[in-house]
mmCIF file of C-alpha atoms and ligand atoms in Angstrom:
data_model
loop_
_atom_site.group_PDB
_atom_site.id
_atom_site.type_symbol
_atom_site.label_atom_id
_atom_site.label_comp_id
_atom_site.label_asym_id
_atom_site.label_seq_id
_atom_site.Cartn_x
_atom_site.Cartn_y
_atom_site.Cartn_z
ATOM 1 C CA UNK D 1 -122.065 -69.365 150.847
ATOM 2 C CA UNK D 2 -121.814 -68.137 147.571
ATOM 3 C CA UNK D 3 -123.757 -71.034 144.635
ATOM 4 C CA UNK D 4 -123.793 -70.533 140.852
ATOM 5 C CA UNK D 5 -127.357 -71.557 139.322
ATOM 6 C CA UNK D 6 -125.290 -72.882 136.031
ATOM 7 C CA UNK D 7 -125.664 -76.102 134.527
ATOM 8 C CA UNK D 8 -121.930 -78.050 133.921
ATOM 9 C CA UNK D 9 -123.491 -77.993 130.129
ATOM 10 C CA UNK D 10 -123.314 -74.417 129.883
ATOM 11 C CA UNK D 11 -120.449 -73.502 132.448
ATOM 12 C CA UNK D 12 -118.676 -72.296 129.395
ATOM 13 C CA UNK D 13 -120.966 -70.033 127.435
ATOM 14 C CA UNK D 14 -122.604 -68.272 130.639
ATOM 15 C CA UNK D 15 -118.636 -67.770 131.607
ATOM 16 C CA UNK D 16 -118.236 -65.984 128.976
ATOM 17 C CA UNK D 17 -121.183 -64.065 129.097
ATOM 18 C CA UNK D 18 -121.008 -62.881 132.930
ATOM 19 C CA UNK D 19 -117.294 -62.134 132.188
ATOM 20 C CA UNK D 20 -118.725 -60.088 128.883
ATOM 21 C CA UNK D 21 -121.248 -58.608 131.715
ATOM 22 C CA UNK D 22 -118.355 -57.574 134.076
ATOM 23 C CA UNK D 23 -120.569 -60.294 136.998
ATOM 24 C CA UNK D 24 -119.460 -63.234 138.539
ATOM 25 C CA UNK D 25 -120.731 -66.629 137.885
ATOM 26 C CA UNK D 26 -122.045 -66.648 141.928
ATOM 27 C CA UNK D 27 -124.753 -65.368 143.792
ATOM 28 C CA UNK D 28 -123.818 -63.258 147.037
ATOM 29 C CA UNK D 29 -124.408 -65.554 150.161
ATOM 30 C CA UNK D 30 -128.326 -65.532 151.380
ATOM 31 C CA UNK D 31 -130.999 -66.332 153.293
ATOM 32 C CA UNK D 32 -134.379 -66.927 152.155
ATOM 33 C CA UNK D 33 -136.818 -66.691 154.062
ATOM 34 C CA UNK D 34 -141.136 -66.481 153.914
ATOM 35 C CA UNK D 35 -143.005 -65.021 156.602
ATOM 36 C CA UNK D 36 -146.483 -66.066 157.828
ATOM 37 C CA UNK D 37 -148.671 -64.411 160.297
ATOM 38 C CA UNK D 38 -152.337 -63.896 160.649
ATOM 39 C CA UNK D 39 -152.149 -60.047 160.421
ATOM 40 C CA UNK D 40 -150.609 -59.929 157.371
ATOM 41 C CA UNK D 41 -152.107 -59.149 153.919
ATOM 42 C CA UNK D 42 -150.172 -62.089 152.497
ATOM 43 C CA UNK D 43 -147.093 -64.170 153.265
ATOM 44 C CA UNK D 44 -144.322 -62.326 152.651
ATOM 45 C CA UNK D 45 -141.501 -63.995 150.585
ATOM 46 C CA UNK D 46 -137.553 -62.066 150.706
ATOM 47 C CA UNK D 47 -133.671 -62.740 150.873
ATOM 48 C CA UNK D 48 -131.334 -61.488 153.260
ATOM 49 C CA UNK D 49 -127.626 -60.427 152.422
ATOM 50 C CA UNK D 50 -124.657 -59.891 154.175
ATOM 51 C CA UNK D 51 -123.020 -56.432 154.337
ATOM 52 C CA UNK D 52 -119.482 -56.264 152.573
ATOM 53 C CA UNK D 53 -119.771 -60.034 150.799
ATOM 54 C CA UNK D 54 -117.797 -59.008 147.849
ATOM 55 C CA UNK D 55 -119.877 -60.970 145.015
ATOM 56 C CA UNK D 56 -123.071 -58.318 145.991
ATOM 57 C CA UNK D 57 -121.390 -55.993 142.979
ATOM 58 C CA UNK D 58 -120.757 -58.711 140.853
ATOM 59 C CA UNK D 59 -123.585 -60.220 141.768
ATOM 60 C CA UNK D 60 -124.719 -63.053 138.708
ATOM 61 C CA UNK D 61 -128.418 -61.812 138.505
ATOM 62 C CA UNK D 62 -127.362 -58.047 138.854
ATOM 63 C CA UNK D 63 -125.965 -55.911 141.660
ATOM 64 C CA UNK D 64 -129.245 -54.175 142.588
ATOM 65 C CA UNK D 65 -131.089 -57.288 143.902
ATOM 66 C CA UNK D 66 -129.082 -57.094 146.971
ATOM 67 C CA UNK D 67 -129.739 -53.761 147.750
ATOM 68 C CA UNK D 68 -128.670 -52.215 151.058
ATOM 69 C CA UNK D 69 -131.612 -52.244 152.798
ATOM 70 C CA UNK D 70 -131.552 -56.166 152.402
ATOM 71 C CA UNK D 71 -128.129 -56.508 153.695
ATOM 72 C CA UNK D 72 -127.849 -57.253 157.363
ATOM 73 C CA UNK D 73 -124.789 -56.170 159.086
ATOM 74 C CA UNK D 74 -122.399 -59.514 160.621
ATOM 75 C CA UNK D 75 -120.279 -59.660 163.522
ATOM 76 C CA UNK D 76 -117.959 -62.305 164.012
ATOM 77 C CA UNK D 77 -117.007 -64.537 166.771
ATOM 78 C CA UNK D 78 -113.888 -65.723 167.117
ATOM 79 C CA UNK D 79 -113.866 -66.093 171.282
ATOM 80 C CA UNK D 80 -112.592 -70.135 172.023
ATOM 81 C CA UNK D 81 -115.735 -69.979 175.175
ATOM 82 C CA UNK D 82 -118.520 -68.712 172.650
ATOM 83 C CA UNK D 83 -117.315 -70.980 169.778
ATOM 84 C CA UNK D 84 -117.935 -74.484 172.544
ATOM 85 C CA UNK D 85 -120.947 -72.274 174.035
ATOM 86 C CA UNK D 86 -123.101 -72.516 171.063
ATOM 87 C CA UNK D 87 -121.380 -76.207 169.778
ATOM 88 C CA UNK D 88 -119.558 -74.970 167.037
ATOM 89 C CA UNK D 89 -116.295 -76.315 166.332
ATOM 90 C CA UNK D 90 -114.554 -72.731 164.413
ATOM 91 C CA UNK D 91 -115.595 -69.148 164.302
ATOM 92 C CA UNK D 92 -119.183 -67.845 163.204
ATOM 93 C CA UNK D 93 -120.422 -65.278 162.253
ATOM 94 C CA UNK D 94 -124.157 -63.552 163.285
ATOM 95 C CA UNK D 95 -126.451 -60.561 161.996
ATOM 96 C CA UNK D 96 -129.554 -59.484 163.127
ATOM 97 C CA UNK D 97 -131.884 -58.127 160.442
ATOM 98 C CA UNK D 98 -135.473 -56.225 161.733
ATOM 99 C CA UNK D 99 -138.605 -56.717 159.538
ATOM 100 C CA UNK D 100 -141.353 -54.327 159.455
ATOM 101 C CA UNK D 101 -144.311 -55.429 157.833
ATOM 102 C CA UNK D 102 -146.982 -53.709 156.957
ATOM 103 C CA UNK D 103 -150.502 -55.431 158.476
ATOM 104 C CA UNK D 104 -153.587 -55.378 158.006
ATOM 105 C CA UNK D 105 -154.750 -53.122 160.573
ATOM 106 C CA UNK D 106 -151.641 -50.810 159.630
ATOM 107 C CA UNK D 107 -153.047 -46.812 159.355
ATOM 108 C CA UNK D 108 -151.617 -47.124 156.194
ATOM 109 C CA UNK D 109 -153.029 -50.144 154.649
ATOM 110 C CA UNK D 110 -156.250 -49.264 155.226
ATOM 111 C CA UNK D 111 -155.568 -45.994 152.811
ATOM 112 C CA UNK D 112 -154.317 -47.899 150.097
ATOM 113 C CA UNK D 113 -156.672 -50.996 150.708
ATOM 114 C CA UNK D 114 -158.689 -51.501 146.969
ATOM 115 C CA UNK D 115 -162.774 -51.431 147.969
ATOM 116 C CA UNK D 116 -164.221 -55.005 148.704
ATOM 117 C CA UNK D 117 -160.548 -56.366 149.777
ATOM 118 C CA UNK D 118 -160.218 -57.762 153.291
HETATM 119 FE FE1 FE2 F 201 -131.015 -68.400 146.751
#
């Protein structure tokens, strides 16, 4: 769901000035997420967006954040059956979004590894 980060104190002003901008006051809906695993260089830290959510253009903190290869394609369900099936009481929607993640035994990694860095 879209959220704007605005304080009620300021509501006005950053109106004004995202309207100025041509952006909305709302972030496009998200996911965050943070991924640990024991191969990995560090955690790594993202959002996910939604294909076609109209406030990615408009989007408060700029339209490139969300950039396509962030946005995960959705597919709704509508079916009475897979509605009860899954304990939901109205439609939902899903997407499936692949992460690949560079490790620490990638080929790769080990070509760009810095000297004396595990
Ligand atoms: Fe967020």
């Amino acid at each position: 769901m879209p959220y704007s980060n605005t304080p009620s104190q300021a509501a006005d002003a950053v109106a004004a000035a995202a309207a100025a901008l041509g952006r909305s006051l709302y972030r496009p809906a998200h996911i965050h997420y943070e991924i640990h695993h024991a191969e990995l260089l560090k955690p790594y830290t993202g959002e996910v967006y939604f294909a076609g959510d109209p406030v990615i253009p408009v989007d408060f903190v700029g339209p490139k954040i969300a950039a396509p290869s962030l946005q995960a394609d959705t597919v709704l369900h509508e079916d009475p059956e897979t509605i009860a099936a899954h304990g939901f009481e109205g439609p939902f929607n899903t997407a499936v979004f692949d992460f690949v993640l560079k490790t620490r035994t990638s080929p790769d990694t080990a070509a760009v590894r810095p000297q004396g860095t595990v």
